[in-house]
Amino acid sequence: MPRRLKKVTNLTLAVNIILFLIKVFIGFISNSIAVISEAVNSLTDIISSIAIKISVKVSRQQPDANHQFGHNAAQPIAAFIVAVFAFVVGIKIIEESINRIVNPAEINTNLIVYVVLIITMVTKIYLSRYQRNIGNLFESPAIKAAAIDSLNDVLAAGIALAGIIAADAGLNYVDGIAGLFIASFILKT
């Protein structure tokens, strides 16, 4: 695998792991389904990053006796596996989000929740730009797709932020609505 492709896949994986760990912690502190959904969204990103890393490496291998036409199917197979996982997780988040709309939970908002979501948005904007540039340079559909997913993550974090702002204003049911929207991003993955 070319060095720059390896670098972008490693960076993406590292960023997603760090964001996942931070958002899980903040999600449980805040009791926000929107923030917890964002953490799960980051978990799907981790799984996607691992799948992309492996599939990009495999797809670059030369044809052999067992794969006369090469290994290009590795990337679509990896995408399918990630899609199945995202579907199952997305459905679970929809269930909990609907429960939170019907039975709003107390949301513990504080400055750190806002900071984490804003940092997530900024980080994902820069990561997306980097992924897009490398994806175009190496004509990698997996890296290009990761760039689009990173931009979707910016919007998902913005929706979680809107849910937190609404909860701060006493509209706790909006947290569940935000969770539904974020679940739709996970399902779209």
CSV table of C-alpha atoms in Angstrom, one decimal:
chain,number,residue,atom,x,y,z
A,1,MET,CA,0.0,0.0,0.0
A,2,PRO,CA,1.4,3.4,-0.9
A,3,ARG,CA,2.7,5.3,2.1
A,4,ARG,CA,0.2,8.2,1.8
A,5,LEU,CA,-2.8,5.8,1.6
A,6,LYS,CA,-1.5,4.0,4.7
A,7,LYS,CA,-1.1,7.3,6.5
A,8,VAL,CA,-4.6,8.5,5.7
A,9,THR,CA,-6.2,5.2,6.9
A,10,ASN,CA,-4.1,5.2,10.1
A,11,LEU,CA,-5.0,8.8,10.8
A,12,THR,CA,-8.6,8.2,10.2
A,13,LEU,CA,-8.6,5.2,12.5
A,14,ALA,CA,-6.8,7.1,15.2
A,15,VAL,CA,-9.1,10.2,15.0
A,16,ASN,CA,-12.2,8.0,15.1
A,17,ILE,CA,-11.0,6.0,18.1
A,18,ILE,CA,-10.2,9.2,20.1
A,19,LEU,CA,-13.5,10.8,19.2
A,20,PHE,CA,-15.4,7.6,20.1
A,21,LEU,CA,-13.8,7.3,23.5
A,22,ILE,CA,-14.4,11.0,24.3
A,23,LYS,CA,-18.0,10.9,23.1
A,24,VAL,CA,-18.9,7.7,25.0
A,25,PHE,CA,-17.6,9.3,28.2
A,26,ILE,CA,-19.5,12.6,27.5
A,27,GLY,CA,-22.6,10.7,26.3
A,28,PHE,CA,-22.9,8.9,29.6
A,29,ILE,CA,-22.1,11.9,31.7
A,30,SER,CA,-24.8,14.0,29.8
A,31,ASN,CA,-27.3,11.2,29.5
A,32,SER,CA,-28.0,12.4,26.0
A,33,ILE,CA,-29.2,9.9,23.4
A,34,ALA,CA,-28.0,12.3,20.7
A,35,VAL,CA,-24.4,12.3,22.1
A,36,ILE,CA,-24.5,8.6,22.7
A,37,SER,CA,-25.7,8.1,19.1
A,38,GLU,CA,-22.8,10.2,18.0
A,39,ALA,CA,-20.5,7.9,19.9
A,40,VAL,CA,-22.0,4.9,18.2
A,41,ASN,CA,-21.6,6.8,14.9
A,42,SER,CA,-17.9,7.1,15.7
A,43,LEU,CA,-17.9,3.3,16.5
A,44,THR,CA,-19.2,2.6,13.0
A,45,ASP,CA,-16.5,4.9,11.7
A,46,ILE,CA,-13.9,2.8,13.5
A,47,ILE,CA,-15.2,-0.3,12.0
A,48,SER,CA,-15.4,1.4,8.6
A,49,SER,CA,-11.8,2.6,9.0
A,50,ILE,CA,-10.5,-0.9,9.8
A,51,ALA,CA,-12.5,-2.3,6.9
A,52,ILE,CA,-11.2,0.4,4.5
A,53,LYS,CA,-7.6,-0.1,5.7
A,54,ILE,CA,-7.8,-3.9,5.1
A,55,SER,CA,-9.7,-3.6,1.8
A,56,VAL,CA,-7.5,-0.9,0.3
A,57,LYS,CA,-4.4,-3.1,1.1
A,58,VAL,CA,-6.0,-6.2,-0.3
A,59,SER,CA,-7.4,-4.5,-3.4
A,60,ARG,CA,-4.0,-3.2,-4.4
A,61,GLN,CA,-2.6,-6.8,-4.6
A,62,GLN,CA,-1.8,-8.2,-8.0
A,63,PRO,CA,-3.9,-11.0,-9.5
A,64,ASP,CA,-2.9,-14.5,-8.4
A,65,ALA,CA,-3.9,-18.1,-9.2
A,66,ASN,CA,-7.1,-17.8,-7.0
A,67,HIS,CA,-8.0,-14.3,-8.1
A,68,GLN,CA,-7.2,-14.0,-11.8
A,69,PHE,CA,-9.0,-10.7,-12.1
A,70,GLY,CA,-7.3,-9.2,-9.0
A,71,HIS,CA,-8.6,-8.3,-5.6
A,72,ASN,CA,-10.8,-5.3,-6.4
A,73,ALA,CA,-13.9,-6.9,-4.8
A,74,ALA,CA,-12.3,-6.4,-1.3
A,75,GLN,CA,-13.6,-2.8,-1.0
A,76,PRO,CA,-17.2,-3.5,-1.9
A,77,ILE,CA,-17.3,-6.6,0.4
A,78,ALA,CA,-15.9,-4.5,3.3
A,79,ALA,CA,-18.6,-1.8,2.6
A,80,PHE,CA,-21.3,-4.5,2.7
A,81,ILE,CA,-20.1,-5.8,6.1
A,82,VAL,CA,-20.0,-2.2,7.5
A,83,ALA,CA,-23.5,-1.5,6.1
A,84,VAL,CA,-25.0,-4.6,7.9
A,85,PHE,CA,-23.4,-3.5,11.2
A,86,ALA,CA,-24.6,0.1,10.8
A,87,PHE,CA,-28.1,-1.1,10.0
A,88,VAL,CA,-28.4,-3.1,13.2
A,89,VAL,CA,-27.0,-0.3,15.3
A,90,GLY,CA,-29.1,2.3,13.6
A,91,ILE,CA,-32.3,0.4,14.4
A,92,LYS,CA,-31.3,0.1,18.1
A,93,ILE,CA,-30.7,3.9,18.3
A,94,ILE,CA,-34.1,4.6,16.6
A,95,GLU,CA,-35.8,2.5,19.3
A,96,GLU,CA,-34.1,4.3,22.2
A,97,SER,CA,-34.6,7.7,20.5
A,98,ILE,CA,-38.4,7.1,20.2
A,99,ASN,CA,-38.4,6.1,23.8
A,100,ARG,CA,-36.6,9.3,24.7
A,101,ILE,CA,-39.2,11.4,22.8
A,102,VAL,CA,-42.1,9.6,24.5
A,103,ASN,CA,-40.4,9.6,27.9
A,104,PRO,CA,-37.9,12.5,27.9
A,105,ALA,CA,-34.9,11.9,30.1
A,106,GLU,CA,-33.0,14.5,32.2
A,107,ILE,CA,-30.1,15.7,30.2
A,108,ASN,CA,-27.0,17.0,32.0
A,109,THR,CA,-25.6,19.7,29.9
A,110,ASN,CA,-22.4,21.5,30.7
A,111,LEU,CA,-19.6,23.2,28.8
A,112,ILE,CA,-17.6,20.1,28.1
A,113,VAL,CA,-20.5,18.6,26.1
A,114,TYR,CA,-20.5,21.7,23.9
A,115,VAL,CA,-16.7,21.7,23.5
A,116,VAL,CA,-16.5,18.0,22.5
A,117,LEU,CA,-19.2,18.4,19.9
A,118,ILE,CA,-17.6,21.5,18.4
A,119,ILE,CA,-14.1,19.9,18.4
A,120,THR,CA,-15.7,16.9,16.7
A,121,MET,CA,-17.1,19.1,13.9
A,122,VAL,CA,-13.8,21.0,13.3
A,123,THR,CA,-11.7,17.8,13.4
A,124,LYS,CA,-14.0,16.0,10.9
A,125,ILE,CA,-14.0,19.0,8.5
A,126,TYR,CA,-10.2,18.9,8.4
A,127,LEU,CA,-10.1,15.1,8.2
A,128,SER,CA,-12.6,15.1,5.3
A,129,ARG,CA,-10.5,17.6,3.3
A,130,TYR,CA,-7.4,15.4,3.8
A,131,GLN,CA,-9.2,12.2,2.9
A,132,ARG,CA,-10.7,13.8,-0.2
A,133,ASN,CA,-7.3,15.0,-1.4
A,134,ILE,CA,-5.7,11.6,-0.9
A,135,GLY,CA,-8.7,9.7,-2.3
A,136,ASN,CA,-8.6,11.8,-5.5
A,137,LEU,CA,-4.8,11.4,-5.8
A,138,PHE,CA,-4.9,7.6,-5.6
A,139,GLU,CA,-8.4,7.2,-7.1
A,140,SER,CA,-9.5,5.2,-4.1
A,141,PRO,CA,-13.3,4.9,-3.8
A,142,ALA,CA,-13.0,3.8,-0.2
A,143,ILE,CA,-11.0,6.9,0.9
A,144,LYS,CA,-13.4,9.1,-1.1
A,145,ALA,CA,-16.3,7.5,0.6
A,146,ALA,CA,-14.6,8.1,4.0
A,147,ALA,CA,-14.3,11.8,3.1
A,148,ILE,CA,-18.0,12.0,2.5
A,149,ASP,CA,-18.7,10.1,5.7
A,150,SER,CA,-16.5,12.6,7.7
A,151,LEU,CA,-18.6,15.4,6.3
A,152,ASN,CA,-21.7,13.6,7.3
A,153,ASP,CA,-20.2,13.3,10.8
A,154,VAL,CA,-20.0,17.1,10.9
A,155,LEU,CA,-23.7,17.4,10.3
A,156,ALA,CA,-24.4,14.6,12.8
A,157,ALA,CA,-22.4,16.3,15.5
A,158,GLY,CA,-24.2,19.6,14.7
A,159,ILE,CA,-27.5,17.8,15.2
A,160,ALA,CA,-26.3,16.4,18.5
A,161,LEU,CA,-25.3,20.0,19.5
A,162,ALA,CA,-28.8,21.2,18.6
A,163,GLY,CA,-30.3,18.5,20.8
A,164,ILE,CA,-28.0,19.6,23.7
A,165,ILE,CA,-28.9,23.3,23.2
A,166,ALA,CA,-32.6,22.4,23.2
A,167,ALA,CA,-32.2,20.3,26.3
A,168,ASP,CA,-30.4,23.2,27.9
A,169,ALA,CA,-33.5,25.2,27.2
A,170,GLY,CA,-35.7,22.6,28.9
A,171,LEU,CA,-36.8,20.8,25.7
A,172,ASN,CA,-35.5,17.4,26.6
A,173,TYR,CA,-37.6,15.5,24.1
A,174,VAL,CA,-35.6,17.2,21.3
A,175,ASP,CA,-32.6,15.0,22.4
A,176,GLY,CA,-34.6,12.0,21.2
A,177,ILE,CA,-35.4,13.7,17.9
A,178,ALA,CA,-31.7,14.5,17.4
A,179,GLY,CA,-31.0,10.8,18.1
A,180,LEU,CA,-33.4,9.9,15.3
A,181,PHE,CA,-31.6,12.1,12.9
A,182,ILE,CA,-28.2,10.8,13.9
A,183,ALA,CA,-29.6,7.2,13.5
A,184,SER,CA,-30.5,8.1,10.0
A,185,PHE,CA,-26.8,9.0,9.3
A,186,ILE,CA,-25.7,5.7,10.8
A,187,LEU,CA,-28.2,3.8,8.6
A,188,LYS,CA,-27.1,5.8,5.6
A,189,THR,CA,-23.5,4.6,6.2
